[in-house]
XYZ file of C-alpha atoms in Angstrom:
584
model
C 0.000 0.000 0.000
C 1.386 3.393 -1.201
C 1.383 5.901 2.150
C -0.212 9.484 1.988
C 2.942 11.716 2.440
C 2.098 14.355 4.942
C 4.260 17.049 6.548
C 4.598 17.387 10.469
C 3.636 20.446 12.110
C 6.570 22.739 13.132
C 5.326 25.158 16.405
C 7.124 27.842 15.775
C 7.823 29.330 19.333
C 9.523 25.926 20.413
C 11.843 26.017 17.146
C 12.422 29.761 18.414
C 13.133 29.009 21.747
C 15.661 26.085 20.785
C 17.018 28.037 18.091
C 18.162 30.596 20.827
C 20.036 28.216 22.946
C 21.841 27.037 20.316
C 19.961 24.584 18.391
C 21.018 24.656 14.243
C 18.060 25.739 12.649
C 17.014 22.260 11.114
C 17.534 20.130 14.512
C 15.212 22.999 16.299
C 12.638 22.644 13.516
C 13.001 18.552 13.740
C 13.072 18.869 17.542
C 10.242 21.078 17.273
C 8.116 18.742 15.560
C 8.569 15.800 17.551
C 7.201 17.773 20.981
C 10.216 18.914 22.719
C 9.678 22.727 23.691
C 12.565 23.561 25.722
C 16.281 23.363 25.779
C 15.773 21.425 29.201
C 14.487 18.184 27.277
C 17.841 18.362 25.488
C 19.882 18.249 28.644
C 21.107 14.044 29.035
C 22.821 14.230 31.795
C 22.132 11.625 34.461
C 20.858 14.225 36.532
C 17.816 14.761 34.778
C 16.577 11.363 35.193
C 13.618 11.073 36.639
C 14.374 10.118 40.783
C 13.312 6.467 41.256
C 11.492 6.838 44.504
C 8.572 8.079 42.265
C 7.996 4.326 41.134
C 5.391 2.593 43.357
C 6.668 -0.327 45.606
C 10.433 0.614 44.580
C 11.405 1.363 48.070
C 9.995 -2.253 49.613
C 11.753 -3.822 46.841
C 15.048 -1.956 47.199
C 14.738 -3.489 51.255
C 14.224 -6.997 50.285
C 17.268 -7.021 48.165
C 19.335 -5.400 50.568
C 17.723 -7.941 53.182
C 18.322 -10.516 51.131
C 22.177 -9.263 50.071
C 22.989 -8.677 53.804
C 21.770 -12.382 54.959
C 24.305 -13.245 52.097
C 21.444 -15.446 50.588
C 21.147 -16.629 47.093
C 19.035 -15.414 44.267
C 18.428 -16.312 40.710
C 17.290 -13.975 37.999
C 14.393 -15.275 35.970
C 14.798 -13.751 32.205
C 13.056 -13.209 29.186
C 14.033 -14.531 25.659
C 14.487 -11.421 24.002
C 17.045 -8.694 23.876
C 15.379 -6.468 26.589
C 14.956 -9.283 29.081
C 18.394 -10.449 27.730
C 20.096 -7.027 28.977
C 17.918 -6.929 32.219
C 19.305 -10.212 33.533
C 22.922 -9.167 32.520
C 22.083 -5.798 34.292
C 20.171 -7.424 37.114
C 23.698 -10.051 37.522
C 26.352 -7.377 37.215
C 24.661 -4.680 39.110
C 23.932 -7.074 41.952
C 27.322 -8.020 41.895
C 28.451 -4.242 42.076
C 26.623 -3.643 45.265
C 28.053 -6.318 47.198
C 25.808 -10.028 46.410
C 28.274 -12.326 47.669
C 30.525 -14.905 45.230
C 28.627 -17.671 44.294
C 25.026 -16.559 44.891
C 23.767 -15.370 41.510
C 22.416 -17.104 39.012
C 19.449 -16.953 36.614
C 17.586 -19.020 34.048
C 15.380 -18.331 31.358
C 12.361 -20.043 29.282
C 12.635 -21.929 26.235
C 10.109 -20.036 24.204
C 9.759 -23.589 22.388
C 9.149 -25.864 25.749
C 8.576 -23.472 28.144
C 6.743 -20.234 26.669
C 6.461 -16.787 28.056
C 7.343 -15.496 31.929
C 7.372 -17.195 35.294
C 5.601 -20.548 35.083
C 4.747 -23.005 37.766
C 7.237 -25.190 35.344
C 9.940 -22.547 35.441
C 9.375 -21.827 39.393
C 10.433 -25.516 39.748
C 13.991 -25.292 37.400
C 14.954 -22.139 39.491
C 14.251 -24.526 42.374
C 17.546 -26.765 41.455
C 19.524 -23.230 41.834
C 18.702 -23.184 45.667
C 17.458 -19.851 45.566
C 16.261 -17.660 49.197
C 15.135 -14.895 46.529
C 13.403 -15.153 42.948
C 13.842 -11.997 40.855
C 12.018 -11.754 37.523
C 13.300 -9.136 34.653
C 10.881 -8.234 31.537
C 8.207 -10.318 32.800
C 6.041 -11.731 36.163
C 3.292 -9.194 35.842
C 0.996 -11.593 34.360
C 2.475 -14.778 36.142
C 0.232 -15.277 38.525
C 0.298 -19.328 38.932
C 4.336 -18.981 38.744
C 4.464 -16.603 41.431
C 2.113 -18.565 43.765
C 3.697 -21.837 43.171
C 7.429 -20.303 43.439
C 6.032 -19.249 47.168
C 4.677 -22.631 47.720
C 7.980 -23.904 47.145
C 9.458 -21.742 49.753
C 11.086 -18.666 47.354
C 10.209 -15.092 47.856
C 9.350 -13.521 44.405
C 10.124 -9.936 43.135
C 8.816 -8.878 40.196
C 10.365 -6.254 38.176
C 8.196 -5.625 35.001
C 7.339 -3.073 32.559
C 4.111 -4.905 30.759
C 0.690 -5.068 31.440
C -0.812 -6.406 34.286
C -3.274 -9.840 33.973
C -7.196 -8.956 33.695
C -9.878 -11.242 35.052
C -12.911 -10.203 33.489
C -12.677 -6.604 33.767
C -10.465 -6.495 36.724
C -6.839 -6.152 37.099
C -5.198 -8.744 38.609
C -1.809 -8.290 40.582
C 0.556 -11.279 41.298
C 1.150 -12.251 45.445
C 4.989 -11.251 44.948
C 6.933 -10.146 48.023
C 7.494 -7.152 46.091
C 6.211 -5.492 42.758
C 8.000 -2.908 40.593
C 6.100 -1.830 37.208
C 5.766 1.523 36.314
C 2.170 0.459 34.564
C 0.960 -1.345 37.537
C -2.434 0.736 39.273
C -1.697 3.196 41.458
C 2.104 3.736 40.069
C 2.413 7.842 39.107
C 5.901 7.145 37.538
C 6.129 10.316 35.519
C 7.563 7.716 32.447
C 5.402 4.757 31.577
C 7.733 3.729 29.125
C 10.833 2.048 30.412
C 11.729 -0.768 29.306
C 12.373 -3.907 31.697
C 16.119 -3.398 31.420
C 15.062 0.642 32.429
C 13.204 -0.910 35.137
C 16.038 -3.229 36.924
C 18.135 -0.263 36.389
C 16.349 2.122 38.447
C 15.735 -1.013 40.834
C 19.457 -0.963 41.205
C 19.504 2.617 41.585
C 17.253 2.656 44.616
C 18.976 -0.343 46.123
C 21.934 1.177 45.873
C 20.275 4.883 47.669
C 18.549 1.984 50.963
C 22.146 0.326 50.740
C 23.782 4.385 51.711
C 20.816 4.515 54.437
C 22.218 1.547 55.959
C 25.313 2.833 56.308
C 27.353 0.684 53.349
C 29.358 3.368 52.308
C 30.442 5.462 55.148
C 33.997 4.066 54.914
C 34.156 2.664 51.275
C 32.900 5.028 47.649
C 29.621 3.838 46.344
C 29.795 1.692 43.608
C 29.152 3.842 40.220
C 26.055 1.986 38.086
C 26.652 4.066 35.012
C 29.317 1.087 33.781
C 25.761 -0.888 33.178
C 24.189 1.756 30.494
C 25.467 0.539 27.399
C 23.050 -2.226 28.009
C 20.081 -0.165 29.308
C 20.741 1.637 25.879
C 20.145 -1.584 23.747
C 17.873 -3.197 26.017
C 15.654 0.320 25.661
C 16.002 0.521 22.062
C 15.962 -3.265 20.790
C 12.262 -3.442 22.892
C 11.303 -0.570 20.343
C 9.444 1.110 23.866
C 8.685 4.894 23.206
C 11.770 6.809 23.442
C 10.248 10.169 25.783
C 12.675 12.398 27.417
C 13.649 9.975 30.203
C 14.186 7.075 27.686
C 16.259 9.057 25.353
C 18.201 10.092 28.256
C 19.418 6.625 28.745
C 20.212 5.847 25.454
C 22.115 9.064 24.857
C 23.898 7.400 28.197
C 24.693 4.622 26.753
C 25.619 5.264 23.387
C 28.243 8.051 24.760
C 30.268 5.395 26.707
C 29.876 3.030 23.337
C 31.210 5.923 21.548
C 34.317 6.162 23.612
C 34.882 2.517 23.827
C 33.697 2.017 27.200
C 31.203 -1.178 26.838
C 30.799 -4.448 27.712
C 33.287 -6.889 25.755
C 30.115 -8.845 24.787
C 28.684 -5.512 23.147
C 32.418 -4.561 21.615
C 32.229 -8.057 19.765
C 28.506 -7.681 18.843
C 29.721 -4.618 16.744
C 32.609 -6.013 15.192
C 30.610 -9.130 14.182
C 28.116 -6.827 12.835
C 30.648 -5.086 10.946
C 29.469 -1.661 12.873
C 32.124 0.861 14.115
C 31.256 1.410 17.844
C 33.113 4.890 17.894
C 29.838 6.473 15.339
C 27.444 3.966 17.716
C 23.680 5.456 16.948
C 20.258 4.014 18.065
C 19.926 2.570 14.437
C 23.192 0.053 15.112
C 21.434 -0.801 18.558
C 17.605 -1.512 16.767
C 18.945 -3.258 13.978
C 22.218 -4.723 14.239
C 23.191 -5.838 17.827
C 19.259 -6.325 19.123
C 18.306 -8.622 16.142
C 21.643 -10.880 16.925
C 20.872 -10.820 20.492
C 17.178 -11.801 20.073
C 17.833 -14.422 17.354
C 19.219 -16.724 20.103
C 15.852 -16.773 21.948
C 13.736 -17.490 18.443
C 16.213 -20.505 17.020
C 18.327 -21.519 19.657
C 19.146 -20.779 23.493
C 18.978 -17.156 24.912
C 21.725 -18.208 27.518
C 24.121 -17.644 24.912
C 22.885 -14.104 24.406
C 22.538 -13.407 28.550
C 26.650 -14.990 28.095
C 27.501 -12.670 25.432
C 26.723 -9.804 27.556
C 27.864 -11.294 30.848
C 31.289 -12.532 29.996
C 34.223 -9.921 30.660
C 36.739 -12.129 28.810
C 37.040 -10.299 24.983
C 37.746 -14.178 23.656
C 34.776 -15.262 24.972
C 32.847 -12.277 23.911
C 34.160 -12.973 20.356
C 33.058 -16.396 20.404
C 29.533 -15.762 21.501
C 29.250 -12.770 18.858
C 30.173 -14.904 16.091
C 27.610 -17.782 17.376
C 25.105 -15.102 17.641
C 25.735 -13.642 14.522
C 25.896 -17.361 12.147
C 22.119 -17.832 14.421
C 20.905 -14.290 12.955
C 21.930 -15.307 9.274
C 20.114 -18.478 9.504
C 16.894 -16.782 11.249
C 17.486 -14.270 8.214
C 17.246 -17.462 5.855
C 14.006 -19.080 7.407
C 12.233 -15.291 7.944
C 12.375 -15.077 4.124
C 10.980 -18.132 3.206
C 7.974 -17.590 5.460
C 7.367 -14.170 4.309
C 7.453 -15.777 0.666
C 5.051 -18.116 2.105
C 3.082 -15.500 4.003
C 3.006 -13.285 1.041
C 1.657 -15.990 -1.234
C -0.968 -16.523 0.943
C -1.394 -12.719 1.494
C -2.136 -12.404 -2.533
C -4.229 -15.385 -2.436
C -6.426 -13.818 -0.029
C -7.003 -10.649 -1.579
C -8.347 -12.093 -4.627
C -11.676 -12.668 -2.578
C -14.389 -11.045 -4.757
C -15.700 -9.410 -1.434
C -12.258 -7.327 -0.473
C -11.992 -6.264 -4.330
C -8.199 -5.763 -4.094
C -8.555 -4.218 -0.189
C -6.604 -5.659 2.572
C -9.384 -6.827 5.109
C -9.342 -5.110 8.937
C -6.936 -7.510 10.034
C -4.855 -9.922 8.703
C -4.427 -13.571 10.543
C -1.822 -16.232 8.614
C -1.043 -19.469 9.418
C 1.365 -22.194 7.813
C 2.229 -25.415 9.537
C 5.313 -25.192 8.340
C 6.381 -21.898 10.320
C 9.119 -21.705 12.644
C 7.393 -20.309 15.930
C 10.514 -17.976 17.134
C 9.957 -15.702 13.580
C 6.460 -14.933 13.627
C 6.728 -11.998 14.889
C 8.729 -11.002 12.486
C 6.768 -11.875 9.566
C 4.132 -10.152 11.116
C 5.825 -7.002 11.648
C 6.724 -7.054 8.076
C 3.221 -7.894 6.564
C 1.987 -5.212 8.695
C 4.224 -2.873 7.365
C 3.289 -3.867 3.695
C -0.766 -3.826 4.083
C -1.084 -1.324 7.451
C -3.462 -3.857 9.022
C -3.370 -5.529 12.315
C -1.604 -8.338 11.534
C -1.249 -11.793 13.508
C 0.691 -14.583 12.199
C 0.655 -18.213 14.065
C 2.768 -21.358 13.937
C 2.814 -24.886 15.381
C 4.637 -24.944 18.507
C 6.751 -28.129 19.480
C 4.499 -28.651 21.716
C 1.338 -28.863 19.607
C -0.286 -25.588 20.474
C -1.435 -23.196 17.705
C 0.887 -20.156 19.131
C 0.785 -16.655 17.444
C 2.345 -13.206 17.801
C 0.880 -10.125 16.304
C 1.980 -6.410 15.330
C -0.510 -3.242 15.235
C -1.596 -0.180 14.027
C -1.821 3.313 15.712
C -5.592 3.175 16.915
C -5.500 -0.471 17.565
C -5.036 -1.397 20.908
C -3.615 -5.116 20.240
C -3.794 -6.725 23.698
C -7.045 -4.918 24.467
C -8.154 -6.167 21.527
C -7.401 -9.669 22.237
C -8.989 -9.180 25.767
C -12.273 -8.539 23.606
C -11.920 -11.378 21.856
C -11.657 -13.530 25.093
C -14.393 -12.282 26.124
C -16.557 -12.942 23.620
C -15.143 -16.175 22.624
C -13.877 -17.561 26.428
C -13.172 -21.055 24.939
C -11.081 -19.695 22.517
C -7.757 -18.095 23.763
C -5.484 -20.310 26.042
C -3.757 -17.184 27.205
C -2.508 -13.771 25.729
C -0.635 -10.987 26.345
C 1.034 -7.760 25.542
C 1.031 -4.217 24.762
C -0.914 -1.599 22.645
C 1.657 -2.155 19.056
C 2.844 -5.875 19.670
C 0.768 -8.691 21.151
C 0.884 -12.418 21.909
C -1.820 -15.106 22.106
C -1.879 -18.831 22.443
C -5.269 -21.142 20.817
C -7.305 -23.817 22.853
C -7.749 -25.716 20.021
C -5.120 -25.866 17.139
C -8.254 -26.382 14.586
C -9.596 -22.906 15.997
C -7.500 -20.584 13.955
C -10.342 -19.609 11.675
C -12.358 -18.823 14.292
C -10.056 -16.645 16.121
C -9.646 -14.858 12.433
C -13.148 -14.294 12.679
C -13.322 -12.511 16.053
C -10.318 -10.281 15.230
C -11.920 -9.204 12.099
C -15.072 -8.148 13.618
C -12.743 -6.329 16.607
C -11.158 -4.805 13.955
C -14.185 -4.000 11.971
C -15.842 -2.051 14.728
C -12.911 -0.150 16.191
C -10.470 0.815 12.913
C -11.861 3.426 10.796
C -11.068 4.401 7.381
C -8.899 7.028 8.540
C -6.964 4.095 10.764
C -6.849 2.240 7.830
C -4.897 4.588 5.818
C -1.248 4.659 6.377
C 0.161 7.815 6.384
C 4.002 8.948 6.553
C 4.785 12.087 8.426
C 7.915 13.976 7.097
C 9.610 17.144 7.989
C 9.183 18.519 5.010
C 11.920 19.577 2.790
C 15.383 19.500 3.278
C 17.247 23.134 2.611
C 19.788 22.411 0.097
C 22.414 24.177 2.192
C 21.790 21.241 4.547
C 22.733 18.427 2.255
C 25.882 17.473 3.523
C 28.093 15.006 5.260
C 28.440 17.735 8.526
C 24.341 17.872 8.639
C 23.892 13.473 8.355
C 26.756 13.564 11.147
C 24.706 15.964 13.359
C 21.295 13.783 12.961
C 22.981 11.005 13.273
C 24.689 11.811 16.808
C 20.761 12.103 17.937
C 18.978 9.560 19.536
C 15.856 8.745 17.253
C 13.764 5.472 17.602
C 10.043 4.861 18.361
C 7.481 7.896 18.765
C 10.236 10.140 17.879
C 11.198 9.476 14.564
C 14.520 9.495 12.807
C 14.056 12.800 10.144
C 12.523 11.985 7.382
C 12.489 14.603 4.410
C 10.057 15.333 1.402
C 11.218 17.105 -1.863
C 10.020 17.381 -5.755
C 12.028 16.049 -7.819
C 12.980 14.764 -11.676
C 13.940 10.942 -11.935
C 16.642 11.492 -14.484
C 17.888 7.675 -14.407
C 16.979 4.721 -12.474
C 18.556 0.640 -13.004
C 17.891 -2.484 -11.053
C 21.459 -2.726 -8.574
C 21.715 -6.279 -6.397
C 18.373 -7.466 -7.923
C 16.023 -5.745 -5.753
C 16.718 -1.899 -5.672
C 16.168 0.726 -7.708
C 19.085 2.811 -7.948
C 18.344 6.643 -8.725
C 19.573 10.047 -10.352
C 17.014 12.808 -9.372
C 17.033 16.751 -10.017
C 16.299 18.918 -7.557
C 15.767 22.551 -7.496
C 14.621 25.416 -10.074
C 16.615 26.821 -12.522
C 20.033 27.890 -11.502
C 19.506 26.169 -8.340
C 18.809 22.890 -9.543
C 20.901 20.010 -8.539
C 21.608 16.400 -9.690
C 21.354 13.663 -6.311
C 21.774 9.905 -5.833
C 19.142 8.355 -4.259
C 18.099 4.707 -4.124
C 14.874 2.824 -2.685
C 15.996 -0.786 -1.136
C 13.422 -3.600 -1.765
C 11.787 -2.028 -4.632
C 12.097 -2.508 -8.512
C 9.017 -0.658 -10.001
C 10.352 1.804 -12.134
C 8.802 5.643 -11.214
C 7.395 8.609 -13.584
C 9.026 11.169 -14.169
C 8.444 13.494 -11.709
C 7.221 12.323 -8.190
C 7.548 13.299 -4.407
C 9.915 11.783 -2.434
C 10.168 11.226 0.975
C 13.517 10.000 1.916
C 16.109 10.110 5.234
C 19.867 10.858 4.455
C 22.896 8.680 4.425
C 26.807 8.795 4.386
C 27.921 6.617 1.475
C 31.832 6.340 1.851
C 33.604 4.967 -1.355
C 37.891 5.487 -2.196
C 37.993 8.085 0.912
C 35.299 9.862 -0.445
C 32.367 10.748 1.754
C 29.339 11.397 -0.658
C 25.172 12.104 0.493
C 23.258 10.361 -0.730
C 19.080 9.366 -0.231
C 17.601 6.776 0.939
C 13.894 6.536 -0.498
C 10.998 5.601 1.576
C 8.450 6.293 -0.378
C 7.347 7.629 -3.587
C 4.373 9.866 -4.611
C 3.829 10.446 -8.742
C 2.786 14.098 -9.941
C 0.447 14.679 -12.132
């Protein structure tokens, strides 16, 4: 589906007001435009970050770790299989470590998303049993656990939960687990000024307000208090690879943590990841975090084991590290391998579909797939992508190994996904097995692996009553165009040193221009000369548009985000299209 190109609103008394601290005109108007009003929002330092005695039930949990540490008792870390609960439990291990757990009692495990699924479970409760633990300490999930957490305290652990998803509902009511201590910004009651932290943000300010009831106790009257800002290159890629709005407090982190990548202060495990990625840490930007290191991280938890991507981060030995990055990285070209035959697959049946008389060529409300031959740990992938193509709700299941019908989904502004799925529930109750999630990206689990269809069916008719045709349309805000004074290597190094990611946007410009030549390059991508400009300031560009091979008019509208293309020593602009408009 071709986007509507619109143009973001610039107020102009913010781009003012950041223009006279500073600000080059273009990053005011781009800050401008993304809601930041005063030079204050600008300021990263780790001063600014919100205090984390604002977070509800921080305080009791900060005194049952330092209970807990004091009685020199052991505790193991239960993880998640992605990258953010990846860099929580390495955060969660090392920080503990930092402010004093003893040698020899930490340890964690973490699901199979094959055997075991999703979060604490009663089955996972009883392997952190063999680790002896006083103390169970979830990261990135345990919100929603509520059998694991009662049957880890029926088997003599206390539980603390640090979370950042939605809680469980029960009917209409929110339901809480009987932990021995809570932290989740989005739990009721919590006024946490940021709701978006991600689960590594969240052990990180856990840490932070251990570390503040450790001083109370007197820890460091005799002895320096043990600096926590060594952990923030992996709060950075936690934050960014769990693609969790990046609002002033978020961004603050990230800018954290890419400045010590920058200056080759990281983990060895996150040095490797960027060699092995063929990334140079020293120009580290949010982009390298989303979609170099996070996708090798999380590719361990959809093919293989994430303990080799908690080990990757863990390990301070660079040989090690180096290992593990190249394991991770041979894992991430073979989930590359199986995500494009399913999204073949998934496209084929995509086409298929849409040559039902009734949609006459028109996506329907949402979009459900399923293919017994999927691997489980990509469909959310695949989803992501066919969302992206058709701007639908999309949900896309496979055959676990264990025989249960298991699919993950991706959504649309306006489309609440895991509210949507509580509808569904509700209306079907022998339908879902259990789901969860958040508002963009959503998980769900079938009673019956012969009840796909009907699932489809009650998704569409959600979908049907709550997406208008407004929803439906995908649109593509720019930032208008770019001055042509701007178009150079200084102004891609400026944007570039930003931290962009979700809900504020990497820049994305919009210009008229000429297509003077275009040819196929690598197959798939159209490779462009364009003319810019009037009369004696017109101007020829390079531009090209990855993934696409449909030759364009003419003359069109182009919105497109800048690169550095560096060829012989030469540094050279160049466009990258994301979209293309013809004019008439």
């Amino acid at each position: 589906m071709n986007p509507q190109i619109i143009t973001r609103e610039v107020p102009p008394r913010a781009a003012w007001t950041l223009e006279q601290a500073g600000v080059s005109p273009l990053l005011a108007r781009l800050l401008a435009a993304r809601g930041v009003k005063s030079p204050d929002e600008l300021d990263d330092g780790l001063a600014r970050l919100l205090p984390p005695e604002g977070m509800k039930g921080m305080a009791e949990a900060a005194a049952l770790l330092a209970d807990t540490l004091a009685a020199g008792s052991r505790i193991c870390i239960v993880a998640d299989y992605d990258c953010d609960g990846a860099t929580a439990c390495a955060v969660a291990l090392r920080g503990l470590s930092l402010l004093g757990a003893r040698a020899g009692t930490l340890d964690y495990v973490v699901p199979d998303r094959a055997i075991h699924g999703y979060g604490l479970t009663p089955a996972i409760a009883e392997l952190a049993l063999a680790k002896r633990p006083h103390l169970l300490m979830t990261v990135d999930n345990g919100i929603a656990s509520l059998a694991g957490v009662a049957h880890a305290r029926e088997l003599g652990m206390q539980v603390l939960v640090t979370d950042h998803h939605l809680p469980a509902l029960v009917g209409d009511a929110v339901v809480l687990p009987e932990a021995n201590g809570l932290v989740n910004p989005n739990q009721p009651g919590c006024t946490f000024e940021s709701k978006n932290l991600a689960g590594v943000g969240v052990v990180f300010y856990l840490l932070m307000a251990l570390r503040g009831e450790l001083r109370k106790r007197g820890a460091y009257e005799s002895a320096p208090q043990p600096k926590l800002d060594g952990l923030l290159d992996l709060v950075a890629l936690g934050t960014v690879a769990d693609v969790v709005k990046l609002d002033a407090n978020n961004r603050r982190l990230v800018a954290q943590g890419l400045r010590r990548m920058r200056a080759g202060r990281m983990q060895p495990g996150l040095a490797a990841l960027f060699t092995a990625a063929g990334r140079d840490a020293t120009q580290a930007n949010a982009f390298d975090l989303g979609f170099a290191l996070g996708p090798r991280i999380n590719a361990a938890g959809r093919l293989s084991d994430m303990t080799l991507g908690i080990e990757c981060l863990l390990t301070d030995d660079g040989t090690r590290a180096t290992e593990l990055a190249k394991q991770l990285d041979a894992i991430n070209r073979e989930r590359r391998e199986i995500e494009a035959g399913m999204r073949e697959l998934a496209e084929e049946k995509l086409e298929a579909l849409m040559q039902n008389p009734q949609l006459r060529g028109t996506p329907p409300a949402a979009l459900c797939i399923y293919e017994p031959e999927f691997h489980e740990g990509v469909v959310g992938i695949v989803a992501s992508r066919l969302k992206e193509r058709v701007h639908r709700p999309t949900f896309v299941f496979a055959l676990g190994a264990d025989g249960q019908l298991k699919g993950s989904g991706r959504s649309i502004p306006g489309f609440h996904l895991r509210d949507a799925l509580d509808l569904v529930s509700k209306r079907a109750p022998d339908l879902l097995k259990k789901f969860g999630g958040h508002a963009m990206a959503a998980g769900c689990t079938l009673v019956d692996p012969d009840a796909f269809a009907a699932f489809d069916s009650a998704l569409q008719q959600v979908a049907s009553e709550w997406l208008d045709e407004a929803a439906l349309t995908r649109t593509l805000r720019t930032d208008g165009a770019l001055p042509p004074e701007a178009y150079t290597p200084t102004t891609v190094r400026e944007l570039e040193a930003q931290v962009w990611g979700q809900a504020f946007e990497a820049p994305l410009f919009c210009d008229q221009v000429e297509v003077m030549q275009q040819r196929i390059v690598g197959e798939k991508h159209l490779k462009l000369r364009i003319r810019q400009g009037q009369g004696q300031s017109q101007v020829l560009r390079d531009a090209i548009w990855f993934g696409h091979t449909e030759g364009l008019p003419e003359r069109v509208r182009l919105a497109y985000r800048l690169s550095l293309d560096s060829w012989n020593g030469q540094e050279r602009v160049q466009m990258v299209v994301e979209a293309a408009e013809p004019l008439v």
